[in-house]
Amino acid sequence: MPPIVHRLPLPLLLLGLGLLWTAAAWAVAGVTLVLSDSSTAYLEAANSLRHALEGENQRWRVRVEPLSARDRARGEDLVIPLGLRALRAVLAEPGRAPVWALMVTRPEYESVAAGQAAASRRPLSALFLDQPASRQIQMLLAALPDTKSLGVITSGDDASLTGPLREAAAARGLNLAVERVARYGDVIAMIENMKERIDLLLLLPDPLVVDDSILRPLLLETYRHRLPVMAYSTPLVAAGAMLAVYASPEQVGREAARRLSRTGKGGRWRLPPPDYADSFEVAVNRSVALALDIRVPTSELIRRRMARHAGP
């Protein structure tokens, strides 16, 4: 007697296949956060990201590792290095999992990406820590609307960094003076050279210009010439810069979770493209502003003005 074969009706068969596909598409993704070190900023960003992802119906399995205790034996679908050291170390490892860098600036990311060996190339992207040129100019004019010219000191010939800044400044009627230096000792001399031509010095995340050994003398020199400084982090404001527009570690973590989840709508997640964060904060050093006899609006008023005049 031939075996009895039970055949499912076609609608039920298709429904079963659809459920199997859905389960595979929404399978839990293993995400590893690799911290460059145990500094507060990395921990805050990692905790913010982890809590946001783990609250999403168990779609993500997140673990946090310091770089010194990296465990590649456990499976991972996505690696998120926090900071430049972690990014370089992760890319030096063998592996195929995509890499999405956080807490790195655009120049840092582009330098690492350009040097990535073709033989070990992995899908790579980043959510930049620094701010887009258009937002920096918006913040400057919202805080100091009478500004006519600003200056930048850089150690490189990076048109991708200074080009957008020059365009954003020109679009708002500002003159931008860009001066390049090759040695630490040139930075202070360049401030002396620029002070009569600019109303404000904009600090970029240039490793030579904001090196720990030169930063304090640089800020003291600008203070001596009564030249306000705008920067990109709260530590720089605490050190003596008058203004800053920046993304906090918690904001970076929360926005990273939102972007990762948004790419997964409708099925499988994808690596987000390289981009600047939408979230940002404004900081004002009132003591420096008072000492320089410069009237600066509150952070809240600056943000409201930026919202009104937001543009490309």
PDB file of N, CA, C and O in Angstrom, residues 12 25-26 35 43 53 57 70 79 91 125 132 138 140-141 149 158-159 161 166 169 217 225 242 244 255 263 282 312:
ATOM      1  N   LEU A  12      -2.929  27.655   2.894  1.00  0.00           N
ATOM      2  CA  LEU A  12      -2.249  27.374   4.163  1.00  0.00           C
ATOM      3  C   LEU A  12      -0.754  27.201   3.945  1.00  0.00           C
ATOM      4  O   LEU A  12       0.069  27.617   4.764  1.00  0.00           O
ATOM      5  N   ALA A  25      13.430  37.085   8.604  1.00  0.00           N
ATOM      6  CA  ALA A  25      13.737  38.486   8.336  1.00  0.00           C
ATOM      7  C   ALA A  25      13.851  39.297   9.615  1.00  0.00           C
ATOM      8  O   ALA A  25      14.624  40.232   9.705  1.00  0.00           O
ATOM      9  N   TRP A  26      13.076  38.921  10.635  1.00  0.00           N
ATOM     10  CA  TRP A  26      13.082  39.664  11.880  1.00  0.00           C
ATOM     11  C   TRP A  26      13.832  38.907  12.975  1.00  0.00           C
ATOM     12  O   TRP A  26      13.594  39.100  14.147  1.00  0.00           O
ATOM     13  N   LEU A  35      34.208  49.619  22.952  1.00  0.00           N
ATOM     14  CA  LEU A  35      34.596  50.908  23.492  1.00  0.00           C
ATOM     15  C   LEU A  35      36.112  51.089  23.431  1.00  0.00           C
ATOM     16  O   LEU A  35      36.863  50.198  23.834  1.00  0.00           O
ATOM     17  N   LEU A  43      30.957  55.346  27.629  1.00  0.00           N
ATOM     18  CA  LEU A  43      29.994  54.577  28.428  1.00  0.00           C
ATOM     19  C   LEU A  43      28.587  55.157  28.286  1.00  0.00           C
ATOM     20  O   LEU A  43      27.616  54.412  28.157  1.00  0.00           O
ATOM     21  N   LEU A  53      17.925  50.067  21.887  1.00  0.00           N
ATOM     22  CA  LEU A  53      17.774  48.896  21.018  1.00  0.00           C
ATOM     23  C   LEU A  53      17.097  47.738  21.739  1.00  0.00           C
ATOM     24  O   LEU A  53      16.240  47.053  21.171  1.00  0.00           O
ATOM     25  N   ASN A  57      11.255  45.080  21.246  1.00  0.00           N
ATOM     26  CA  ASN A  57      10.669  43.748  21.019  1.00  0.00           C
ATOM     27  C   ASN A  57      11.718  42.666  20.781  1.00  0.00           C
ATOM     28  O   ASN A  57      11.532  41.767  19.965  1.00  0.00           O
ATOM     29  N   ARG A  70      38.122  42.472  24.084  1.00  0.00           N
ATOM     30  CA  ARG A  70      37.375  42.119  22.868  1.00  0.00           C
ATOM     31  C   ARG A  70      37.301  40.614  22.696  1.00  0.00           C
ATOM     32  O   ARG A  70      38.314  39.912  22.733  1.00  0.00           O
ATOM     33  N   VAL A  79      29.171  45.266  14.162  1.00  0.00           N
ATOM     34  CA  VAL A  79      30.119  45.765  15.158  1.00  0.00           C
ATOM     35  C   VAL A  79      30.061  47.287  15.155  1.00  0.00           C
ATOM     36  O   VAL A  79      30.162  47.912  14.098  1.00  0.00           O
ATOM     37  N   LEU A  91      38.782  47.229  12.503  1.00  0.00           N
ATOM     38  CA  LEU A  91      39.063  47.061  11.080  1.00  0.00           C
ATOM     39  C   LEU A  91      40.324  46.240  10.837  1.00  0.00           C
ATOM     40  O   LEU A  91      40.503  45.691   9.742  1.00  0.00           O
ATOM     41  N   SER A 125      30.632  52.276   7.789  1.00  0.00           N
ATOM     42  CA  SER A 125      29.893  53.530   7.807  1.00  0.00           C
ATOM     43  C   SER A 125      30.121  54.198   9.159  1.00  0.00           C
ATOM     44  O   SER A 125      30.832  53.667  10.012  1.00  0.00           O
ATOM     45  N   PRO A 132      27.957  69.450  10.907  1.00  0.00           N
ATOM     46  CA  PRO A 132      28.053  69.912   9.513  1.00  0.00           C
ATOM     47  C   PRO A 132      28.326  71.410   9.458  1.00  0.00           C
ATOM     48  O   PRO A 132      27.954  72.169  10.367  1.00  0.00           O
ATOM     49  N   GLN A 138      25.086  78.472  11.138  1.00  0.00           N
ATOM     50  CA  GLN A 138      23.792  78.855  11.718  1.00  0.00           C
ATOM     51  C   GLN A 138      23.947  79.217  13.189  1.00  0.00           C
ATOM     52  O   GLN A 138      23.401  80.219  13.668  1.00  0.00           O
ATOM     53  N   LEU A 140      26.698  80.146  14.786  1.00  0.00           N
ATOM     54  CA  LEU A 140      27.499  81.355  14.936  1.00  0.00           C
ATOM     55  C   LEU A 140      26.657  82.612  14.752  1.00  0.00           C
ATOM     56  O   LEU A 140      26.698  83.546  15.563  1.00  0.00           O
ATOM     57  N   LEU A 141      25.858  82.655  13.696  1.00  0.00           N
ATOM     58  CA  LEU A 141      25.054  83.840  13.416  1.00  0.00           C
ATOM     59  C   LEU A 141      23.876  83.975  14.372  1.00  0.00           C
ATOM     60  O   LEU A 141      23.416  85.094  14.639  1.00  0.00           O
ATOM     61  N   SER A 149      33.382  88.008   9.708  1.00  0.00           N
ATOM     62  CA  SER A 149      34.445  87.135   9.219  1.00  0.00           C
ATOM     63  C   SER A 149      34.864  86.167  10.318  1.00  0.00           C
ATOM     64  O   SER A 149      34.797  86.485  11.502  1.00  0.00           O
ATOM     65  N   ASP A 158      42.609  69.773   3.310  1.00  0.00           N
ATOM     66  CA  ASP A 158      41.423  68.945   3.162  1.00  0.00           C
ATOM     67  C   ASP A 158      40.266  69.775   2.616  1.00  0.00           C
ATOM     68  O   ASP A 158      39.550  70.448   3.356  1.00  0.00           O
ATOM     69  N   ALA A 159      40.087  69.734   1.312  1.00  0.00           N
ATOM     70  CA  ALA A 159      39.011  70.507   0.684  1.00  0.00           C
ATOM     71  C   ALA A 159      37.643  69.999   1.104  1.00  0.00           C
ATOM     72  O   ALA A 159      36.673  70.764   1.145  1.00  0.00           O
ATOM     73  N   LEU A 161      36.767  69.233   3.981  1.00  0.00           N
ATOM     74  CA  LEU A 161      36.443  69.811   5.281  1.00  0.00           C
ATOM     75  C   LEU A 161      36.226  71.316   5.177  1.00  0.00           C
ATOM     76  O   LEU A 161      35.235  71.847   5.674  1.00  0.00           O
ATOM     77  N   ARG A 166      33.453  76.889   3.681  1.00  0.00           N
ATOM     78  CA  ARG A 166      33.558  78.097   2.875  1.00  0.00           C
ATOM     79  C   ARG A 166      32.225  78.388   2.164  1.00  0.00           C
ATOM     80  O   ARG A 166      31.787  79.550   2.091  1.00  0.00           O
ATOM     81  N   ALA A 169      29.630  79.587   4.753  1.00  0.00           N
ATOM     82  CA  ALA A 169      29.916  80.958   5.176  1.00  0.00           C
ATOM     83  C   ALA A 169      29.522  81.952   4.092  1.00  0.00           C
ATOM     84  O   ALA A 169      28.887  82.985   4.362  1.00  0.00           O
ATOM     85  N   PRO A 217      47.779  77.022  25.455  1.00  0.00           N
ATOM     86  CA  PRO A 217      48.413  78.240  24.929  1.00  0.00           C
ATOM     87  C   PRO A 217      47.591  78.905  23.825  1.00  0.00           C
ATOM     88  O   PRO A 217      47.546  80.134  23.739  1.00  0.00           O
ATOM     89  N   HIS A 225      44.128  88.429  22.882  1.00  0.00           N
ATOM     90  CA  HIS A 225      43.755  89.300  21.762  1.00  0.00           C
ATOM     91  C   HIS A 225      42.252  89.590  21.733  1.00  0.00           C
ATOM     92  O   HIS A 225      41.765  90.184  20.760  1.00  0.00           O
ATOM     93  N   MET A 242      34.347  80.105  23.832  1.00  0.00           N
ATOM     94  CA  MET A 242      33.149  80.833  24.260  1.00  0.00           C
ATOM     95  C   MET A 242      31.859  80.129  23.854  1.00  0.00           C
ATOM     96  O   MET A 242      30.846  80.203  24.559  1.00  0.00           O
ATOM     97  N   ALA A 244      29.995  76.565  21.625  1.00  0.00           N
ATOM     98  CA  ALA A 244      30.154  75.263  20.983  1.00  0.00           C
ATOM     99  C   ALA A 244      28.802  74.741  20.543  1.00  0.00           C
ATOM    100  O   ALA A 244      27.782  74.972  21.207  1.00  0.00           O
ATOM    101  N   GLU A 255      20.267  58.515  18.845  1.00  0.00           N
ATOM    102  CA  GLU A 255      20.065  58.684  17.405  1.00  0.00           C
ATOM    103  C   GLU A 255      20.576  57.476  16.630  1.00  0.00           C
ATOM    104  O   GLU A 255      19.984  57.080  15.624  1.00  0.00           O
ATOM    105  N   THR A 263      16.361  51.745   9.439  1.00  0.00           N
ATOM    106  CA  THR A 263      16.803  51.001   8.258  1.00  0.00           C
ATOM    107  C   THR A 263      16.219  49.604   8.223  1.00  0.00           C
ATOM    108  O   THR A 263      16.216  48.965   7.176  1.00  0.00           O
ATOM    109  N   VAL A 282      23.787  73.237  22.331  1.00  0.00           N
ATOM    110  CA  VAL A 282      24.536  74.493  22.262  1.00  0.00           C
ATOM    111  C   VAL A 282      25.078  74.794  23.656  1.00  0.00           C
ATOM    112  O   VAL A 282      24.364  74.663  24.649  1.00  0.00           O
ATOM    113  N   PRO A 312      20.280  75.200   3.999  1.00  0.00           N
ATOM    114  CA  PRO A 312      21.369  74.381   3.508  1.00  0.00           C
ATOM    115  C   PRO A 312      22.718  74.960   3.891  1.00  0.00           C
ATOM    116  O   PRO A 312      22.845  76.144   4.147  1.00  0.00           O
TER     117      PRO A 312
END
